[in-house]
């Protein structure tokens, strides 16, 4: 299980992914740790949307606030097709590498 340590709090990326997957426009979600000067790490959500939907990064924090504790809400939302293996499993290692490069 992936754990994000943000300001001393342990955050389960799997828990956040499960909640985000419940959004009506989200087809798949992956959450990783984005380096942060103040908090050490913050959750960053990669969201693959269902066809014919558009993502609204400004509205997502409010939607999340109704469903999870404030410190678990991703600080960044990125809407794109997620990298997957030939069997359809999300390649989180690719996303982690992207976050470290930013």
PDB file of C-alpha atoms in Angstrom, residues 1-93:
ATOM      1  CA  UNK A   1       0.000   0.000   0.000  1.00  0.00           C
ATOM      2  CA  UNK A   2       1.229   3.510  -0.808  1.00  0.00           C
ATOM      3  CA  UNK A   3       1.461   5.860   2.140  1.00  0.00           C
ATOM      4  CA  UNK A   4       1.853   9.604   1.717  1.00  0.00           C
ATOM      5  CA  UNK A   5       3.357  11.395   4.724  1.00  0.00           C
ATOM      6  CA  UNK A   6       2.090  14.965   4.735  1.00  0.00           C
ATOM      7  CA  UNK A   7       2.899  17.169   7.702  1.00  0.00           C
ATOM      8  CA  UNK A   8       3.351  14.088   9.899  1.00  0.00           C
ATOM      9  CA  UNK A   9      -0.004  12.567   8.877  1.00  0.00           C
ATOM     10  CA  UNK A  10      -0.072   9.164   7.177  1.00  0.00           C
ATOM     11  CA  UNK A  11      -2.419   9.171   4.197  1.00  0.00           C
ATOM     12  CA  UNK A  12      -3.422   6.052   2.275  1.00  0.00           C
ATOM     13  CA  UNK A  13      -3.374   6.679  -1.468  1.00  0.00           C
ATOM     14  CA  UNK A  14      -5.622   3.628  -1.958  1.00  0.00           C
ATOM     15  CA  UNK A  15      -8.287   5.160   0.296  1.00  0.00           C
ATOM     16  CA  UNK A  16      -8.270   8.427  -1.660  1.00  0.00           C
ATOM     17  CA  UNK A  17      -8.340   6.564  -4.984  1.00  0.00           C
ATOM     18  CA  UNK A  18     -11.430   4.650  -3.849  1.00  0.00           C
ATOM     19  CA  UNK A  19     -13.243   7.841  -2.931  1.00  0.00           C
ATOM     20  CA  UNK A  20     -12.267   9.618  -6.166  1.00  0.00           C
ATOM     21  CA  UNK A  21     -13.410   6.610  -8.211  1.00  0.00           C
ATOM     22  CA  UNK A  22     -16.879   7.258  -6.789  1.00  0.00           C
ATOM     23  CA  UNK A  23     -17.119  10.588  -8.617  1.00  0.00           C
ATOM     24  CA  UNK A  24     -19.632  10.356 -11.457  1.00  0.00           C
ATOM     25  CA  UNK A  25     -17.146  11.626 -14.081  1.00  0.00           C
ATOM     26  CA  UNK A  26     -14.130   9.538 -13.007  1.00  0.00           C
ATOM     27  CA  UNK A  27     -13.328   6.279 -14.777  1.00  0.00           C
ATOM     28  CA  UNK A  28     -10.023   5.633 -12.944  1.00  0.00           C
ATOM     29  CA  UNK A  29      -7.960   7.378 -10.277  1.00  0.00           C
ATOM     30  CA  UNK A  30      -4.367   7.138  -9.092  1.00  0.00           C
ATOM     31  CA  UNK A  31      -2.912   9.114  -6.211  1.00  0.00           C
ATOM     32  CA  UNK A  32       0.758   9.730  -5.535  1.00  0.00           C
ATOM     33  CA  UNK A  33       3.000  11.749  -3.265  1.00  0.00           C
ATOM     34  CA  UNK A  34       4.061  15.090  -4.693  1.00  0.00           C
ATOM     35  CA  UNK A  35       7.107  16.622  -2.971  1.00  0.00           C
ATOM     36  CA  UNK A  36       6.218  19.767  -1.025  1.00  0.00           C
ATOM     37  CA  UNK A  37       8.557  22.189   0.764  1.00  0.00           C
ATOM     38  CA  UNK A  38       6.168  22.889   3.643  1.00  0.00           C
ATOM     39  CA  UNK A  39       4.462  19.500   4.173  1.00  0.00           C
ATOM     40  CA  UNK A  40       7.116  17.080   2.899  1.00  0.00           C
ATOM     41  CA  UNK A  41       4.602  15.430   0.572  1.00  0.00           C
ATOM     42  CA  UNK A  42       1.053  16.202  -0.532  1.00  0.00           C
ATOM     43  CA  UNK A  43      -1.449  13.974  -2.327  1.00  0.00           C
ATOM     44  CA  UNK A  44      -1.660  14.482  -6.090  1.00  0.00           C
ATOM     45  CA  UNK A  45      -4.555  12.896  -7.979  1.00  0.00           C
ATOM     46  CA  UNK A  46      -4.368  11.686 -11.557  1.00  0.00           C
ATOM     47  CA  UNK A  47      -7.879  11.212 -12.901  1.00  0.00           C
ATOM     48  CA  UNK A  48      -8.946   9.499 -16.095  1.00  0.00           C
ATOM     49  CA  UNK A  49     -12.397  10.731 -16.991  1.00  0.00           C
ATOM     50  CA  UNK A  50     -15.297   8.929 -18.594  1.00  0.00           C
ATOM     51  CA  UNK A  51     -15.930   9.755 -22.259  1.00  0.00           C
ATOM     52  CA  UNK A  52     -17.808  12.998 -22.940  1.00  0.00           C
ATOM     53  CA  UNK A  53     -17.017  14.495 -19.520  1.00  0.00           C
ATOM     54  CA  UNK A  54     -14.726  17.353 -18.572  1.00  0.00           C
ATOM     55  CA  UNK A  55     -12.677  17.697 -15.433  1.00  0.00           C
ATOM     56  CA  UNK A  56     -12.983  20.686 -13.151  1.00  0.00           C
ATOM     57  CA  UNK A  57      -9.902  20.931 -10.929  1.00  0.00           C
ATOM     58  CA  UNK A  58     -11.461  23.886  -9.088  1.00  0.00           C
ATOM     59  CA  UNK A  59     -14.587  21.901  -8.103  1.00  0.00           C
ATOM     60  CA  UNK A  60     -12.831  18.695  -7.032  1.00  0.00           C
ATOM     61  CA  UNK A  61     -11.580  19.911  -3.610  1.00  0.00           C
ATOM     62  CA  UNK A  62     -15.134  20.853  -2.567  1.00  0.00           C
ATOM     63  CA  UNK A  63     -16.436  17.472  -3.732  1.00  0.00           C
ATOM     64  CA  UNK A  64     -13.653  15.748  -1.773  1.00  0.00           C
ATOM     65  CA  UNK A  65     -14.238  17.857   1.336  1.00  0.00           C
ATOM     66  CA  UNK A  66     -17.683  16.261   1.692  1.00  0.00           C
ATOM     67  CA  UNK A  67     -16.161  12.769   1.634  1.00  0.00           C
ATOM     68  CA  UNK A  68     -12.769  12.851   3.373  1.00  0.00           C
ATOM     69  CA  UNK A  69     -10.740  14.654   6.010  1.00  0.00           C
ATOM     70  CA  UNK A  70      -9.197  17.937   4.891  1.00  0.00           C
ATOM     71  CA  UNK A  71      -5.578  16.766   5.158  1.00  0.00           C
ATOM     72  CA  UNK A  72      -6.342  13.887   2.739  1.00  0.00           C
ATOM     73  CA  UNK A  73      -7.694  16.087  -0.058  1.00  0.00           C
ATOM     74  CA  UNK A  74      -5.281  16.140  -3.007  1.00  0.00           C
ATOM     75  CA  UNK A  75      -3.648  19.530  -3.513  1.00  0.00           C
ATOM     76  CA  UNK A  76      -3.291  18.875  -7.248  1.00  0.00           C
ATOM     77  CA  UNK A  77      -5.689  17.268  -9.747  1.00  0.00           C
ATOM     78  CA  UNK A  78      -4.387  16.202 -13.155  1.00  0.00           C
ATOM     79  CA  UNK A  79      -6.858  15.018 -15.788  1.00  0.00           C
ATOM     80  CA  UNK A  80      -5.324  12.658 -18.337  1.00  0.00           C
ATOM     81  CA  UNK A  81      -5.322   9.103 -19.603  1.00  0.00           C
ATOM     82  CA  UNK A  82      -3.519   6.953 -17.056  1.00  0.00           C
ATOM     83  CA  UNK A  83      -0.573   4.777 -18.107  1.00  0.00           C
ATOM     84  CA  UNK A  84      -1.603   1.108 -17.992  1.00  0.00           C
ATOM     85  CA  UNK A  85      -0.107  -2.316 -18.576  1.00  0.00           C
ATOM     86  CA  UNK A  86      -1.405  -4.562 -21.346  1.00  0.00           C
ATOM     87  CA  UNK A  87      -3.788  -6.083 -18.783  1.00  0.00           C
ATOM     88  CA  UNK A  88      -5.190  -2.687 -17.777  1.00  0.00           C
ATOM     89  CA  UNK A  89      -3.417  -2.201 -14.435  1.00  0.00           C
ATOM     90  CA  UNK A  90      -2.417   1.406 -13.701  1.00  0.00           C
ATOM     91  CA  UNK A  91       1.358   1.892 -13.779  1.00  0.00           C
ATOM     92  CA  UNK A  92       1.752   3.975 -10.630  1.00  0.00           C
ATOM     93  CA  UNK A  93       5.552   3.857 -10.876  1.00  0.00           C
TER      94      UNK A  93
END
